C-alpha cells in the first residue's frame, strides 16, 4: 500500500507540477513549499539526526493523529454518523416503534436538522442502537459492506476517497523515518479499524478511539466478543490523553489535530522539549470546507489561540499550503 | 538488550552444555530438546514459511503472554504485592491510622497471613492506597527506586532477575521471526512498563495490564496524568480477551499463560486455524516452585484439563524441559 501510494503520488504530482511549480514531486508532493512543509521536514530531520541534541530514539518516536477533520473530511457531519443513519434505515423493519420515536423518526424521514435538535443524547441513542448488541465481527462486516456502496453527497465519492492526500503523505513520511503513527480519534475504534489500516498504513493496534464495552463469551467453544450497550470510552478532549497513557504508556512527541477536541493531547505532547503540534485549518471552501471558531463539528477556537502564541505549534492552511486535497 | 541477552545466553549455555548434552547452544539454549521446544520451533516455522498454507502474514503475528508465573515467578505472592507492602511501610509515618486499621496493621507487623485473611478486598485496599493519588511519573519513579534495592526473600535476587531465561529466549525468538509480542497480565500496567521493556524487549505500548483510572490536568501549562483511586480494568480471565479486543483489535495467534486466569485468552486465540496455546506448568520445587490445581496464586485447573485434550495446547514442564530457570 505504502509504495503504491507513493507511486501514485509521484505520478499525479508530476502532471500537477506543470501547473504548480511550488510542489516538489519528490518529497511530500501534495504540499506546497512553505511553512508547514518546512516545519514537518525540519522536525523529522532534527528527530532522526543522531549528531543533534534534538535526536529522539526510535522507540520514542510516537506521533498521534486525530482522524475526523485531520486525516479525512468531517462535514457536513461525521462520516460514521452517515453509517449510523443508514443502519437505522436498514434496521427499521425490525423496529416498528422507530416510526414515531425520536431521534429515529427524524432519521427515517431524512430530517437531519431534526436529528441534531436532539443534541448529544440523540446521537448517542443512534450510535448505541446501531453499534451494540452484535459481535465485533458482525459489526465490522456491516461497516465494510456499507463503505463499498456509500457515497458522500457533496463529492459523490466513497468516504475512504475523502482522506487527505497531503496527510497520507505526511503519515508515510513519518513511518519511513521510524515514527510509530497512531490514530487517536473520537470516532469508533471498531469502525476505523475496518478501513484505516489500508488507507493510512496504520495497523489496528495503533488505532485508539471511542468504544463501547466488550463482552467475551465462551459460547460452547466458538468464542465471541460482543459490543455492549454501554460506553467504555468517549475519546475526546482530556480523555484522549488518558487513553494515550493507558494504551501507549508514553508521551507522544508529535500531535496533530484540527479542533479543540485535540487541544489537550497537543498540550500533553508539547510539554517536553523537541516536540511539535500541528493543526489542520479548514480554510478551503471550494476544494473542501471552510470553518473554525463557529463550527459545532470541528470547533477550533482555544487551540488556534494557543497555536498563534507558541513556537512549536503550527496551523496548516489547507487552501494555501496543499496542492491537492484528496 | 536483545543482542546482549543472546550473547549471554550463548556464553552461559556453552559452559552448561558440557553437562547437559540435550541443550542446544544455538537455538533456544535454555530449552531441552523435547516436546515444548519442538512445538515452539514448528509453530514459528509453519507461521513464517510462505509456501505453506499455515503461513501467517507478519501483521497478524500477534503473540500474547501473561506475566506473573509465565515470564517471571509469582511465589510466595505476586512481586507487585511485595512492592505495595514496602510502600505501606514507607508511607506509614503520614498515615498514623494504619497502626490500628486492617489490612495496613498486618502489613506493618509483617503479618502476611493476616493480610491475606482480608481476602481480595484487603489487597485492593492496599493497592489503591499505594498506587493512586500520584502522577504516573511519580509512581513509576517509586517502582524504579524500589526495584533497585528490593530482593526476593527465598533467592536473595532482584525481582527482575527472577524472569525465566527460557521464556525470554522464546520471546526473542518470536520477535526475530516477525511476531509482535504483547504482555497481557493481571499485574499493573504502570508497574510493568517500568522494567519489562528492558527485560523482555517489549515496548511500553505492547503491555496490557490492570489499571486505575487516569486523570489529565492541564496544571497551568505543566500537564500531568494522575492515577485515581478507582479501577479502570482488572485484567484477568475474560477481561483479558476484552482488553485484547480493545487495545490490539485482532485475535492473537499464540497465547501463553500459566493459570486459569489465562484460560479465556487461550481459548480466544486458538478459536482459529494455525494457532497455539502454551501453559507454563510449575513442576520444579527445587529450582523454582511446584503448584497447580490447589494453589490460590497461579491456580491452574480447568486450563490444564483443556490442554490435556487439545492438540495445539501444550504444557511446558518446567522441571523436565528447562535447562536453566532464571
XYZ file of C-alpha atoms in Angstrom:
652
model
C 0.000 0.000 0.000
C 2.752 2.357 1.068
C 4.729 2.037 -2.151
C 1.559 2.109 -4.196
C 0.513 5.417 -2.629
C 3.990 6.831 -3.235
C 3.956 5.843 -6.884
C 0.521 7.336 -7.375
C 1.569 10.455 -5.512
C 4.619 10.918 -7.684
C 2.702 10.243 -10.901
C -0.160 12.582 -10.124
C 2.096 15.313 -8.804
C 4.261 15.111 -11.924
C 1.317 16.192 -14.044
C 0.228 18.725 -11.443
C 3.678 20.257 -11.103
C 3.412 21.556 -14.629
C 0.820 23.936 -13.243
C 2.144 24.493 -9.732
C 5.898 24.810 -9.720
C 5.949 25.116 -5.926
C 5.003 21.434 -5.413
C 8.072 19.181 -5.256
C 7.250 15.798 -6.843
C 9.881 14.014 -4.796
C 9.106 14.936 -1.197
C 5.619 15.418 0.240
C 4.386 16.158 -3.300
C 0.946 17.398 -2.294
C 2.413 20.078 -0.028
C 3.364 23.455 -1.438
C 6.789 24.658 -0.449
C 6.021 26.796 2.574
C 5.926 26.988 6.339
C 4.085 23.766 7.189
C 6.057 21.598 4.799
C 9.308 23.111 6.062
C 8.288 22.504 9.696
C 7.442 18.858 9.003
C 10.733 18.199 7.223
C 12.726 20.059 9.851
C 11.024 18.194 12.696
C 11.758 14.817 11.113
C 15.302 15.855 10.348
C 16.083 17.080 13.873
C 14.435 13.987 15.415
C 16.418 11.495 13.360
C 19.857 13.125 13.255
C 21.971 11.389 15.878
C 24.502 14.199 15.918
C 21.959 16.708 17.234
C 20.717 17.072 20.798
C 17.186 17.111 19.400
C 17.570 13.436 18.398
C 14.747 11.141 19.503
C 15.360 7.399 19.944
C 13.218 5.395 17.545
C 11.247 3.768 20.366
C 10.116 7.229 21.490
C 9.075 8.500 18.065
C 5.359 8.327 18.806
C 3.111 10.524 16.666
C -0.628 10.818 17.323
C -3.189 11.986 14.781
C -6.830 12.815 15.196
C -8.902 11.370 12.324
C -12.137 13.318 11.611
C -11.146 16.656 10.084
C -7.447 15.820 10.398
C -6.986 12.815 8.128
C -10.335 12.850 6.319
C -13.267 15.229 5.995
C -15.926 15.536 8.690
C -18.589 17.698 7.004
C -21.497 18.077 6.749
C -21.319 15.644 9.709
C -19.017 12.802 10.844
C -18.982 10.012 8.273
C -19.583 7.443 10.974
C -22.879 9.190 11.625
C -23.805 8.697 7.966
C -23.150 4.985 8.550
C -25.326 5.060 11.669
C -28.182 6.808 9.813
C -28.051 4.204 7.053
C -28.006 1.441 9.652
C -31.152 2.880 11.273
C -32.855 2.677 7.889
C -31.792 -0.894 7.234
C -32.792 -1.979 10.764
C -36.134 -0.142 10.704
C -38.256 -3.109 9.640
C -37.450 -4.887 12.910
C -38.064 -1.698 14.927
C -41.568 -0.522 14.033
C -41.545 1.741 17.115
C -38.901 3.932 15.443
C -41.563 5.354 13.097
C -42.846 7.504 15.941
C -39.836 7.602 18.269
C -37.185 10.330 18.126
C -34.423 10.582 17.093
C -35.106 7.553 14.866
C -38.229 9.082 13.331
C -36.197 12.044 12.028
C -33.545 9.730 10.610
C -36.171 7.701 8.748
C -37.651 10.932 7.372
C -34.202 12.140 6.238
C -34.721 15.123 8.524
C -31.116 15.643 9.595
C -31.717 19.014 11.333
C -34.459 17.241 13.280
C -31.936 14.640 14.450
C -29.460 17.293 15.584
C -32.213 19.085 17.523
C -31.970 16.201 19.990
C -28.389 17.155 20.812
C -25.713 14.778 22.033
C -28.238 12.423 23.610
C -29.966 11.828 20.279
C -26.660 10.969 18.616
C -25.675 8.628 21.437
C -29.056 6.893 21.156
C -28.476 6.373 17.455
C -24.916 5.154 17.989
C -25.733 2.627 20.668
C -28.818 1.344 18.793
C -26.766 0.714 15.652
C -23.407 -0.203 17.163
C -24.252 -2.585 20.009
C -25.799 -5.976 20.655
C -23.738 -7.604 17.918
C -20.307 -9.187 17.790
C -17.339 -7.095 16.692
C -17.017 -9.342 13.620
C -20.604 -8.811 12.550
C -20.350 -5.066 13.192
C -17.193 -4.768 11.118
C -18.757 -6.747 8.283
C -21.593 -4.218 8.230
C -19.133 -1.320 8.134
C -17.208 -2.906 5.261
C -20.390 -3.563 3.266
C -21.576 -0.001 3.817
C -18.241 1.526 2.786
C -18.309 -0.338 -0.517
C -21.556 1.317 -1.587
C -21.903 4.605 0.316
C -21.066 7.935 -1.326
C -20.501 11.341 0.171
C -23.408 13.546 -1.039
C -21.311 16.594 -1.999
C -18.410 14.988 -3.837
C -20.104 11.713 -4.904
C -17.037 9.840 -3.748
C -16.559 6.861 -1.480
C -15.839 8.098 2.034
C -12.404 6.482 2.036
C -11.601 8.605 -1.041
C -12.103 11.688 1.123
C -8.937 11.165 3.139
C -6.413 13.986 2.682
C -3.592 13.149 0.301
C -1.127 15.530 1.986
C -1.815 13.931 5.361
C -1.395 10.401 3.970
C 1.949 11.553 2.593
C 2.882 13.030 5.973
C 1.991 9.741 7.709
C 4.065 7.726 5.249
C 6.970 10.165 5.552
C 6.954 9.805 9.341
C 6.658 5.999 9.072
C 9.598 5.901 6.671
C 11.595 7.797 9.303
C 10.920 5.391 12.153
C 7.908 7.115 13.692
C 5.141 4.952 15.087
C 1.973 6.668 13.906
C -1.215 6.362 15.956
C -4.756 7.493 15.339
C -6.356 8.960 18.477
C -9.862 9.878 17.427
C -13.327 10.481 18.822
C -14.527 8.091 16.115
C -15.347 4.496 16.992
C -12.268 2.293 17.238
C -14.075 -0.709 15.685
C -15.311 1.489 12.835
C -11.865 2.859 11.977
C -10.111 -0.492 12.231
C -12.064 -1.754 9.205
C -10.571 0.646 6.666
C -7.861 2.830 8.260
C -5.072 0.179 8.148
C -5.252 0.017 4.335
C -5.778 3.708 3.753
C -3.197 5.127 6.192
C -0.836 2.171 6.609
C -1.603 2.213 10.350
C -2.258 -1.226 11.875
C -5.331 -1.964 14.008
C -3.284 -1.920 17.214
C -2.225 1.687 16.589
C -5.776 2.961 16.449
C -7.337 4.441 19.589
C -10.930 5.627 19.533
C -14.258 5.741 21.279
C -15.587 2.355 22.307
C -18.496 0.530 23.809
C -17.771 -2.081 26.472
C -16.874 -5.524 25.184
C -18.153 -8.838 26.475
C -16.374 -12.135 25.939
C -18.456 -15.307 25.766
C -17.076 -18.814 25.535
C -20.138 -19.758 23.507
C -19.606 -23.534 23.584
C -16.164 -23.388 22.019
C -16.946 -20.747 19.403
C -15.957 -17.726 21.458
C -17.263 -14.280 20.569
C -16.739 -10.683 21.641
C -19.927 -8.625 21.692
C -20.323 -4.853 21.701
C -22.462 -3.929 24.703
C -24.937 -1.071 25.006
C -22.673 0.733 27.484
C -19.932 3.286 26.920
C -16.342 2.262 27.633
C -14.692 5.480 26.486
C -15.537 8.635 24.568
C -12.156 9.503 23.178
C -12.283 13.289 23.147
C -10.513 16.216 24.864
C -8.686 15.189 28.071
C -9.816 11.575 27.608
C -7.536 11.425 24.568
C -4.563 11.985 26.881
C -5.874 9.453 29.391
C -6.275 6.859 26.643
C -2.798 7.618 25.269
C -1.440 6.991 28.762
C -3.443 3.792 29.131
C -2.779 2.270 25.719
C 0.610 3.669 24.646
C 2.117 4.464 28.044
C 4.403 7.218 26.853
C 4.136 10.841 25.823
C 3.942 11.401 22.046
C 6.465 13.797 20.502
C 4.091 14.934 17.782
C 0.342 15.573 17.998
C -1.779 16.588 15.023
C -5.426 17.571 15.184
C -7.938 20.081 13.881
C -10.191 21.072 16.747
C -10.416 21.927 20.424
C -11.098 18.228 20.981
C -7.397 17.714 20.235
C -6.203 20.609 22.405
C -5.349 18.516 25.468
C -3.297 15.946 23.562
C -1.393 18.719 21.793
C -0.619 20.353 25.147
C 0.418 16.973 26.541
C 2.739 16.143 23.635
C 4.386 19.551 23.622
C 5.033 19.671 27.367
C 8.534 18.349 26.620
C 11.485 19.515 24.507
C 11.793 18.588 20.807
C 8.074 18.140 20.292
C 5.577 19.666 17.881
C 1.839 20.204 17.418
C 0.087 20.851 14.125
C -3.488 21.861 13.384
C -5.240 21.256 10.069
C -7.063 24.534 9.484
C -10.087 24.219 7.210
C -9.679 27.279 5.002
C -10.724 25.910 1.629
C -14.446 26.230 0.953
C -14.057 25.283 -2.711
C -11.969 22.131 -2.545
C -13.146 21.041 0.926
C -14.854 23.092 3.649
C -14.194 26.337 5.487
C -14.841 26.520 9.225
C -13.190 27.019 12.617
C -14.345 29.060 15.647
C -18.085 28.979 14.995
C -18.460 25.402 13.788
C -20.059 22.777 16.006
C -18.362 19.919 14.134
C -14.600 20.501 14.303
C -14.893 23.510 16.620
C -11.462 25.196 16.611
C -11.062 28.144 18.944
C -8.844 27.833 22.042
C -6.357 25.527 20.318
C -5.998 28.076 17.498
C -5.292 30.840 20.020
C -2.574 28.694 21.572
C -1.129 27.838 18.137
C -0.825 31.519 17.380
C 1.250 32.026 20.538
C 3.544 29.010 20.626
C 6.645 28.493 18.533
C 6.315 24.738 18.011
C 2.576 24.811 17.236
C 1.706 25.261 13.560
C -1.521 25.846 11.674
C -1.752 24.063 8.332
C -3.522 26.349 5.901
C -5.362 23.886 3.698
C -6.183 26.391 0.968
C -2.726 27.900 0.582
C -0.429 25.025 1.580
C -1.953 21.981 -0.119
C -1.507 21.335 -3.851
C -4.130 18.620 -3.693
C -6.752 17.907 -1.037
C -7.960 14.379 -1.777
C 19.482 -5.532 25.074
C 18.331 -8.217 22.703
C 21.811 -8.923 21.393
C 23.241 -8.684 24.855
C 20.848 -11.330 26.131
C 21.676 -13.562 23.176
C 25.381 -13.284 23.782
C 24.968 -14.082 27.437
C 22.646 -16.940 26.577
C 25.143 -18.463 24.184
C 28.054 -17.984 26.575
C 26.289 -19.457 29.591
C 24.829 -22.346 27.624
C 28.221 -23.206 26.172
C 29.560 -23.990 29.614
C 26.297 -25.652 30.593
C 26.183 -27.855 27.508
C 29.220 -29.750 28.753
C 26.910 -31.114 31.426
C 23.619 -31.300 29.578
C 24.070 -32.535 26.042
C 20.362 -32.159 25.273
C 20.557 -28.324 25.399
C 21.409 -26.838 22.007
C 23.584 -23.728 22.499
C 22.447 -22.223 19.196
C 18.670 -22.275 19.337
C 16.594 -21.661 22.465
C 19.611 -22.757 24.546
C 17.775 -22.970 27.866
C 15.244 -25.419 26.472
C 15.980 -29.142 26.493
C 15.340 -30.888 23.216
C 11.820 -32.199 23.704
C 8.142 -31.633 23.042
C 7.764 -27.978 24.035
C 10.881 -26.802 22.233
C 9.849 -28.755 19.127
C 6.351 -27.270 19.231
C 7.699 -23.708 19.502
C 10.105 -24.177 16.605
C 7.498 -25.900 14.482
C 4.918 -23.201 15.155
C 7.320 -20.441 14.168
C 8.413 -22.395 11.114
C 4.878 -23.082 9.856
C 3.845 -19.448 10.523
C 6.713 -17.916 8.583
C 7.017 -20.279 5.621
C 5.247 -18.610 2.705
C 4.996 -21.864 0.800
C 2.731 -23.451 3.445
C -0.977 -22.836 3.928
C -0.243 -22.313 7.623
C 1.625 -19.101 6.763
C 0.622 -16.039 8.811
C 1.168 -12.532 7.417
C 3.567 -10.574 9.614
C 0.913 -8.039 10.587
C -1.158 -10.861 12.087
C 1.660 -12.493 14.057
C 0.352 -11.324 17.420
C 1.531 -13.332 20.454
C 0.201 -12.623 23.951
C 1.951 -13.626 27.169
C 0.757 -13.498 30.728
C 3.496 -12.186 33.053
C 3.178 -13.434 36.672
C 4.045 -17.140 36.685
C 4.551 -17.138 32.904
C 7.511 -14.793 32.374
C 8.667 -14.396 35.983
C 7.936 -16.051 39.315
C 4.850 -15.238 41.348
C 5.515 -17.013 44.663
C 5.170 -16.741 47.582
C 2.947 -13.878 46.339
C 2.895 -11.500 43.361
C 6.021 -9.337 43.325
C 3.905 -6.236 42.832
C 2.339 -7.020 46.193
C 5.806 -7.011 47.768
C 6.206 -3.514 46.318
C 2.836 -2.484 47.746
C 3.733 -3.849 51.219
C 7.009 -1.909 51.187
C 5.157 1.209 50.064
C 2.739 0.874 53.002
C 5.749 0.822 55.313
C 7.380 3.872 53.768
C 4.080 5.792 53.754
C 3.148 4.799 57.321
C 4.512 7.929 59.006
C 1.921 10.055 57.195
C -0.850 7.537 57.957
C -0.866 7.060 61.766
C -4.344 5.478 61.486
C -2.810 2.467 59.723
C -1.325 1.275 63.043
C -4.770 0.061 64.063
C -6.514 -0.280 60.725
C -6.577 -3.541 58.729
C -5.167 -4.615 56.366
C -2.440 -1.993 56.915
C -1.864 -3.021 60.530
C -0.949 -6.557 59.429
C 1.382 -5.237 56.734
C 3.190 -3.034 59.271
C 3.521 -6.044 61.599
C 4.901 -8.205 58.760
C 1.939 -10.500 59.317
C 1.402 -11.639 55.728
C -1.151 -14.378 56.577
C -3.052 -11.662 58.462
C -3.160 -9.558 55.292
C -4.445 -12.442 53.183
C -7.177 -13.144 55.743
C -8.825 -9.979 54.448
C -9.255 -11.576 51.025
C -9.428 -9.709 47.749
C -10.810 -6.562 49.385
C -7.762 -6.221 51.642
C -5.422 -6.486 48.653
C -7.421 -3.961 46.673
C -7.315 -1.568 49.633
C -3.543 -1.906 49.768
C -3.170 -1.482 46.017
C -5.308 1.626 45.776
C -3.716 3.218 48.865
C -0.213 2.746 47.460
C -0.906 3.117 43.729
C -3.242 6.134 43.497
C -3.329 9.842 44.211
C 0.008 10.409 42.489
C 1.068 11.102 38.929
C 2.123 8.212 36.719
C 5.638 9.715 36.622
C 5.948 9.832 40.402
C 4.524 6.316 40.730
C 6.971 4.912 38.199
C 9.882 6.627 39.932
C 8.881 4.861 43.140
C 8.719 1.499 41.363
C 12.159 2.027 39.808
C 13.698 3.024 43.154
C 12.162 0.004 44.855
C 13.346 -2.428 42.177
C 16.941 -1.266 42.586
C 17.031 -2.302 46.228
C 14.395 -4.990 46.804
C 15.340 -8.679 46.981
C 13.219 -11.777 46.778
C 13.401 -13.446 50.231
C 13.966 -17.014 49.003
C 16.585 -16.497 46.293
C 18.078 -13.190 47.519
C 17.904 -11.891 43.979
C 16.496 -8.722 42.483
C 12.971 -9.421 41.283
C 13.911 -8.649 37.672
C 16.491 -11.446 37.946
C 13.642 -13.863 38.569
C 12.365 -13.719 34.998
C 12.569 -17.072 33.216
C 15.508 -17.366 30.851
C 13.764 -19.899 28.581
C 10.795 -17.573 28.224
C 12.989 -14.565 27.453
C 14.606 -16.695 24.745
C 11.195 -17.673 23.422
C 10.123 -14.005 23.283
C 13.295 -13.019 21.438
C 12.933 -15.967 19.055
C 9.381 -14.888 18.203
C 10.450 -11.245 17.820
C 13.258 -12.279 15.489
C 10.654 -14.046 13.376
C 8.363 -11.054 12.975
C 5.973 -11.727 15.843
C 4.656 -8.753 17.796
C 4.868 -9.905 21.405
C 2.435 -8.482 23.960
C 2.176 -8.870 27.699
C -1.432 -9.313 28.851
C -1.224 -9.571 32.611
C -3.258 -9.098 35.753
C -0.317 -7.044 37.020
C -0.486 -3.264 36.933
C 0.303 -1.811 33.534
C 2.180 1.169 35.004
C 4.210 -1.180 37.215
C 5.297 -3.447 34.358
C 6.100 -0.602 31.993
C 8.973 0.472 34.261
C 11.128 -2.634 33.813
C 9.530 -5.034 31.302
C 10.711 -3.178 28.148
C 14.375 -3.698 29.108
C 13.995 -7.215 30.432
C 11.760 -8.704 27.718
C 12.434 -6.334 24.800
C 8.713 -5.499 24.753
C 7.924 -1.779 24.403
C 5.536 0.036 26.746
C 2.805 0.140 24.115
C 2.749 -3.661 23.906
C 1.994 -4.103 27.588
C -1.616 -4.555 28.697
C -2.442 -4.875 32.375
C -4.693 -3.890 35.230
C -5.129 -0.167 35.651
C -6.640 2.532 37.774
C -8.465 5.360 36.020
C -6.288 8.200 34.775
C -6.986 11.898 35.099
C -5.416 14.530 32.878
C -4.873 18.023 34.336
C -3.607 20.999 32.393
C -1.952 22.228 35.567
C -1.089 25.733 34.323
C 0.965 24.512 31.401
C 2.737 21.665 33.187
C 0.237 18.944 32.384
C 0.078 15.782 34.459
C -1.693 12.429 34.417
C -2.746 11.210 37.853
C -3.685 7.689 38.934
C -7.140 7.877 40.532
C -8.480 5.768 43.369
C -10.904 3.997 41.028
C -10.495 0.827 38.985
C -10.347 1.117 35.210
C -9.712 -2.561 34.486
C -8.737 -5.747 36.308
C -7.038 -7.610 33.510
C -7.896 -11.200 34.351
C -9.907 -14.088 32.851
C -12.450 -12.921 30.220
C -11.371 -9.290 30.727
C -8.036 -10.245 29.136
C -9.887 -11.026 25.907
C -11.941 -7.841 26.163
C -8.759 -5.785 26.632
C -7.047 -7.565 23.737
C -10.028 -6.631 21.580
C -9.989 -3.045 22.819
C -6.244 -2.390 22.622
C -4.973 -4.697 19.860
C -8.153 -5.157 17.851
C -7.265 -8.538 16.428
C -7.145 -12.130 17.583
C -3.681 -13.329 18.669
C -2.330 -16.477 17.022
C -0.387 -17.552 20.109
C -1.370 -17.245 23.776
C 0.890 -18.297 26.633
C -0.099 -18.373 30.290
C 0.165 -20.431 33.431
C -3.200 -20.318 35.169
C -6.959 -20.383 34.764
C -6.750 -16.591 34.609
C -5.299 -17.101 31.110
C -7.844 -19.731 30.066
C -10.165 -17.340 28.202
C -7.402 -15.734 26.143
C -6.020 -19.151 25.224
C -9.486 -20.242 24.074
C -9.877 -16.998 22.136
C -6.508 -17.282 20.389
C -6.994 -20.923 19.439
C -10.510 -20.475 18.053
C -8.910 -20.155 14.602
C -6.658 -22.338 12.430
C -2.846 -22.235 12.750
C -2.864 -21.059 16.346
C -1.316 -22.392 19.546
C -1.634 -22.125 23.319
C 1.094 -22.963 25.836
C 0.970 -23.246 29.613
C 3.994 -22.904 31.899
C 3.499 -25.723 34.370
C 5.255 -25.139 37.702
C 6.728 -28.580 38.344
C 10.105 -27.660 39.815
C 10.064 -27.260 43.587
C 13.862 -27.123 43.813
C 14.778 -24.575 41.190
C 11.503 -22.613 41.359
C 8.126 -23.651 42.828
C 5.720 -26.550 42.413
C 1.983 -25.863 42.251
C -1.111 -26.075 40.056
C -4.667 -27.176 40.883
C -4.660 -26.362 44.583
C -2.738 -23.098 44.564
C -4.537 -19.806 45.111
C -1.784 -17.839 43.343
C -1.453 -19.219 39.819
C -4.410 -21.583 40.172
C -4.222 -23.980 37.213
C -7.074 -26.444 36.881
C -9.595 -26.090 34.037
C -6.997 -24.772 31.593
C -4.829 -27.832 32.324
C -7.756 -30.137 31.624
C -8.297 -28.433 28.288
C -4.573 -28.583 27.463
C -4.642 -32.324 28.033
C -7.416 -32.674 25.471
C -6.438 -30.307 22.674
C -3.803 -30.940 20.040
C -2.487 -27.376 19.763
C -2.384 -26.731 23.526
C 0.890 -27.650 25.232
C 2.022 -27.836 28.839
C 5.602 -26.698 29.435
C 7.114 -28.953 32.076
C 9.494 -26.573 33.846
C 11.392 -29.298 35.673
C 11.994 -31.587 32.735
C 12.083 -29.204 29.785
C 14.144 -26.257 31.036
C 17.956 -26.467 31.287
C 18.004 -23.226 33.243
C 15.169 -21.451 35.055
C 16.480 -17.917 35.709
